[in-house]
Coordinates of C-alpha atoms and ligand atoms in Angstrom, one line a residue:
X215 CA -5.0 28.1 101.4
X216 CA -6.5 26.3 98.0
X217 CA -8.5 23.7 98.6
X218 CA -7.9 20.9 96.5
X219 CA -11.2 19.8 94.9
X220 CA -12.4 16.1 96.0
X221 CA -15.2 14.5 93.4
X222 CA -17.2 11.1 95.6
X223 CA -19.6 8.8 93.7
X224 CA -21.8 7.5 96.3
X225 CA -23.4 4.4 94.7
X226 CA -26.0 4.0 97.2
X227 CA -27.7 0.8 97.2
X228 CA -27.3 0.1 93.5
X229 CA -24.5 -2.7 91.9
X230 CA -23.2 -5.6 93.2
X231 CA -19.7 -6.9 93.4
X232 CA -19.1 -7.6 89.3
X233 CA -21.3 -4.3 87.9
X234 CA -19.2 -2.5 90.8
X235 CA -15.6 -3.5 89.4
X236 CA -16.6 -2.9 86.1
X237 CA -17.9 0.8 87.1
X238 CA -14.8 1.2 89.4
X239 CA -12.7 0.0 86.1
X240 CA -14.6 2.1 83.8
X241 CA -14.1 5.2 85.9
X242 CA -10.7 4.4 86.4
X243 CA -9.8 4.0 82.8
X244 CA -10.8 7.8 82.5
X245 CA -9.9 9.6 85.4
X246 CA -8.1 7.1 87.3
X247 CA -4.7 9.4 87.1
X248 CA -5.7 12.7 88.0
X249 CA -3.1 14.7 89.8
X250 CA -5.0 17.5 90.7
X251 CA -8.0 17.0 92.4
X252 CA -9.6 14.0 95.3
X253 CA -11.9 10.6 93.4
X254 CA -13.3 8.5 95.9
X255 CA -16.4 6.2 95.4
X256 CA -19.3 4.5 97.8
X257 CA -20.1 0.8 96.7
X258 CA -22.6 -0.7 99.0
X259 CA -20.5 -2.9 101.7
X260 CA -20.6 -5.7 99.8
X261 CA -19.1 -4.5 96.4
X262 CA -16.5 -2.9 98.8
X263 CA -13.8 -5.6 97.9
X264 CA -14.4 -5.6 94.6
X265 CA -13.9 -2.1 94.0
X266 CA -11.0 -1.5 96.2
X267 CA -9.4 -4.2 94.4
X268 CA -10.2 -2.3 90.4
X269 CA -8.8 0.9 91.4
X270 CA -5.8 -0.9 93.1
X271 CA -3.4 1.2 91.5
X272 CA -5.0 4.5 91.0
X273 CA -5.8 7.8 92.2
X274 CA -9.6 6.9 93.6
X275 CA -10.1 5.8 97.1
X276 CA -13.3 3.9 98.1
X277 CA -15.3 4.3 101.4
X278 CA -17.8 3.0 103.2
X279 CA -21.0 4.2 103.0
X280 CA -22.2 3.9 106.8
X281 CA -20.2 2.3 109.9
X282 CA -21.2 1.7 113.8
X283 CA -19.3 3.4 115.7
X284 CA -18.2 -0.2 117.5
X285 CA -14.7 -1.6 115.9
X286 CA -16.1 -5.4 116.6
X287 CA -18.7 -7.3 118.7
X288 CA -22.1 -8.2 119.0
X289 CA -23.4 -6.1 117.1
X290 CA -25.4 -7.6 114.0
X291 CA -26.1 -6.9 111.0
X292 CA -23.4 -3.5 111.0
X293 CA -20.3 -2.6 109.5
X294 CA -17.3 -1.3 111.2
X295 CA -15.1 1.6 110.3
X296 CA -12.0 -1.1 111.1
X297 CA -13.0 -3.6 109.5
X298 CA -13.2 -0.6 106.7
X299 CA -9.9 0.3 106.9
X300 CA -8.7 -3.8 106.8
X301 CA -10.5 -4.0 103.5
X302 CA -9.2 -1.3 102.2
X303 CA -11.7 2.0 102.6
X304 CA -9.6 5.1 103.4
X305 CA -13.4 7.0 103.5
X306 CA -16.7 6.9 105.7
X307 CA -19.9 8.3 104.9
X308 CA -21.8 9.4 107.6
X309 CA -25.1 11.4 108.5
X310 CA -26.3 11.1 104.5
X311 CA -30.2 12.2 104.8
X312 CA -31.3 8.5 103.4
X313 CA -30.0 6.3 106.5
X314 CA -30.8 9.2 108.8
X315 CA -34.5 8.6 106.9
X316 CA -34.3 4.7 107.0
X317 CA -32.6 3.4 110.0
X318 CA -33.2 6.1 112.5
X319 CA -30.0 7.8 111.9
X320 CA -29.7 11.1 114.9
X321 CA -27.5 14.0 115.0
X322 CA -25.6 11.9 118.5
X323 CA -25.3 8.7 116.0
X324 CA -23.8 10.5 113.3
X325 CA -21.4 12.6 115.5
X326 CA -20.1 8.7 117.0
X327 CA -19.8 6.5 113.5
X328 CA -17.1 9.6 112.3
X329 CA -15.3 9.9 115.9
X330 CA -15.3 5.8 115.0
X331 CA -14.4 6.5 112.2
X332 CA -11.4 8.9 112.7
X333 CA -9.8 6.7 115.6
X334 CA -10.0 3.7 113.3
X335 CA -7.7 6.1 111.0
X336 CA -10.8 6.5 108.0
X337 CA -11.5 10.2 106.3
X338 CA -14.7 11.4 107.1
X339 CA -17.0 12.9 105.2
X340 CA -20.1 14.1 106.5
X341 CA -24.1 15.4 105.1
X342 CA -26.2 17.8 106.4
X343 CA -29.1 19.5 104.7
X344 CA -32.8 20.6 105.6
X345 CA -35.7 19.3 104.2
X346 CA -37.8 21.4 101.8
X347 CA -40.6 21.8 104.4
X348 CA -37.4 23.9 106.7
X349 CA -36.2 25.6 103.5
X350 CA -39.7 26.9 103.2
X351 CA -40.4 28.1 107.1
X352 CA -36.6 30.0 106.6
X353 CA -35.0 27.2 109.0
X354 CA -32.4 26.3 106.7
X355 CA -29.8 28.2 109.0
X356 CA -31.1 26.6 112.5
X357 CA -31.3 23.0 110.7
X358 CA -27.6 23.7 109.3
X359 CA -25.9 24.5 112.6
X360 CA -27.6 22.2 114.6
X361 CA -26.0 19.5 112.8
X362 CA -22.4 21.0 112.8
X363 CA -22.7 22.1 116.8
X364 CA -23.4 18.3 117.4
X365 CA -20.8 16.9 114.8
X366 CA -17.7 19.1 115.9
X367 CA -19.1 20.1 119.7
X368 CA -15.5 19.1 121.7
X369 CA -13.8 18.2 119.0
X370 CA -9.8 19.4 119.1
X371 CA -8.7 21.4 116.2
X372 CA -6.4 18.7 114.5
X373 CA -9.4 16.7 114.4
X374 CA -12.5 18.4 113.5
X375 CA -9.8 19.7 110.4
X376 CA -9.8 16.2 109.5
X377 CA -13.6 15.7 108.1
X378 CA -15.1 16.9 104.9
X379 CA -18.7 18.3 104.7
X380 CA -20.9 17.3 102.2
X381 CA -24.1 20.1 102.0
X382 CA -27.2 17.9 100.4
X383 CA -30.3 19.9 100.1
X384 CA -33.1 16.7 100.8
X385 CA -35.6 18.5 98.0
X386 CA -32.4 18.0 95.8
X387 CA -31.4 14.4 96.0
X388 CA -32.6 12.7 93.3
X389 CA -35.2 15.3 92.0
X390 CA -33.6 16.8 89.1
X391 CA -34.0 19.6 91.0
X392 CA -30.7 21.7 92.0
X393 CA -29.9 24.1 94.1
X394 CA -28.7 27.1 92.5
X395 CA -25.5 27.9 92.3
X396 CA -25.7 31.1 94.6
X397 CA -28.8 29.1 96.8
X398 CA -25.4 26.3 97.6
X399 CA -23.2 28.8 98.2
X400 CA -25.0 30.8 100.5
X401 CA -25.4 27.5 103.0
X402 CA -21.4 26.9 101.8
X403 CA -20.3 30.4 103.1
X404 CA -22.6 29.6 106.2
X405 CA -20.7 26.6 107.4
X406 CA -17.6 28.0 106.6
X407 CA -18.2 30.6 108.8
X408 CA -19.6 28.6 111.5
X409 CA -16.3 26.4 111.4
X410 CA -14.5 30.2 111.4
X411 CA -16.0 31.5 114.2
X412 CA -15.3 28.4 116.4
X413 CA -12.0 26.7 116.0
X414 CA -8.5 28.2 114.8
X415 CA -8.4 29.9 111.4
X416 CA -6.6 26.9 109.7
X417 CA -9.8 24.7 110.2
X418 CA -12.3 26.8 108.0
X419 CA -9.8 27.2 105.3
X420 CA -8.8 23.4 105.0
X421 CA -11.7 21.7 105.7
X422 CA -13.8 20.9 102.2
X423 CA -17.2 21.4 101.4
X424 CA -19.1 19.4 98.6
X425 CA -21.8 19.9 97.3
X426 CA -24.5 17.3 96.8
X427 CA -28.4 17.3 95.0
X428 CA -28.8 16.0 91.0
X429 CA -25.3 17.2 90.1
X430 CA -24.4 16.4 86.4
X431 CA -22.4 17.5 84.2
X432 CA -24.3 20.1 82.6
X433 CA -25.2 21.6 86.1
X434 CA -20.9 21.0 87.7
X435 CA -18.9 24.0 85.9
X436 CA -21.1 26.6 87.6
X437 CA -21.3 25.2 91.1
X438 CA -17.8 23.9 91.7
X439 CA -16.9 27.3 90.3
X440 CA -18.7 28.9 93.5
X441 CA -16.0 29.9 96.2
X442 CA -17.2 28.0 99.0
X443 CA -18.1 24.4 97.3
X444 CA -14.9 22.5 96.8
X445 CA -16.1 19.0 95.1
X446 CA -19.5 17.1 94.9
X447 CA -20.7 14.1 96.3
X448 CA -22.8 12.4 93.1
X449 CA -25.5 9.8 93.7
X450 CA -27.1 8.8 90.1
X451 CA -24.6 10.8 87.5
X452 CA -21.8 8.8 89.7
X453 CA -23.5 5.3 88.3
X454 CA -22.3 6.1 84.6
X455 CA -18.6 6.4 83.8
X456 CA -19.2 8.7 81.5
X457 CA -20.8 11.4 83.4
X458 CA -18.7 11.1 86.8
X459 CA -15.8 11.5 84.5
X460 CA -17.9 14.8 83.3
X461 CA -17.9 15.6 86.8
X462 CA -14.9 15.3 87.9
X463 CA -13.1 16.6 84.5
X464 CA -15.8 19.7 85.6
X465 CA -13.9 20.3 88.6
X466 CA -10.0 20.2 87.1
Ligands
LIG747 P1 -28.2 12.2 93.3 O1 -26.9 12.9 92.9 O2 -28.5 11.1 92.6 O3 -29.5 13.5 93.9 O4 -28.3 11.8 94.9 C1 -27.1 13.0 95.6 C2 -27.1 12.3 96.5 O5 -27.5 11.7 97.4 C3 -25.1 11.4 96.8 O6 -25.2 11.2 98.3

């Protein structure tokens, strides 16, 4: 089967509601009606309602950057998938390396957040990736398979098939240094092979594995041309409507 490309913009802690609404509208004007690929953006939680409103009627989905596994309750300072769904999100980002680094997120919490997202009816997009030290120590496979095992352990195939993965090598995030298409393809093939070994064939065949880490208009096409790269999770270049639209168009 052919997997439909998915291009996602992670706006991180940039843009309040006003600026996020303007960017969303500018992106929608350029690629809001594309039929051949899926597009999603992850604004800050505070800007989600404004972006949902700006994108109403377009094909572009909106997601939350992080969610507690709890639906609601005495969990001060957090957000939940249930509430994200209520304000119009369809996606949930989980396991981003910046959250792992800054908020002590670990594999177990990533998994619970993903399960909470699935229960709420969101589409989880889960980030995986190794640090530069781990790559230099030849530990890429160890790290990726550890993250995959923690995420998928005991998950039935029909739920596993709903997940999207994003391979984001830490050394390529915000550094301007991109994994080469061969380096990225090798890890994407490893991920798909891991899924194929553990689940019925449709899971590996349907799971979209995005690449993230300094994706820009100038390198998107060659990354997206790799057989196991099904899209991109874009940080910096997604903050500019023209650049993000160029990346979306590279996947069409
Ligand atoms: P950059 O595209 O800015 O390197 O960020 C990648 C990223 O972290 C997306 O989630």
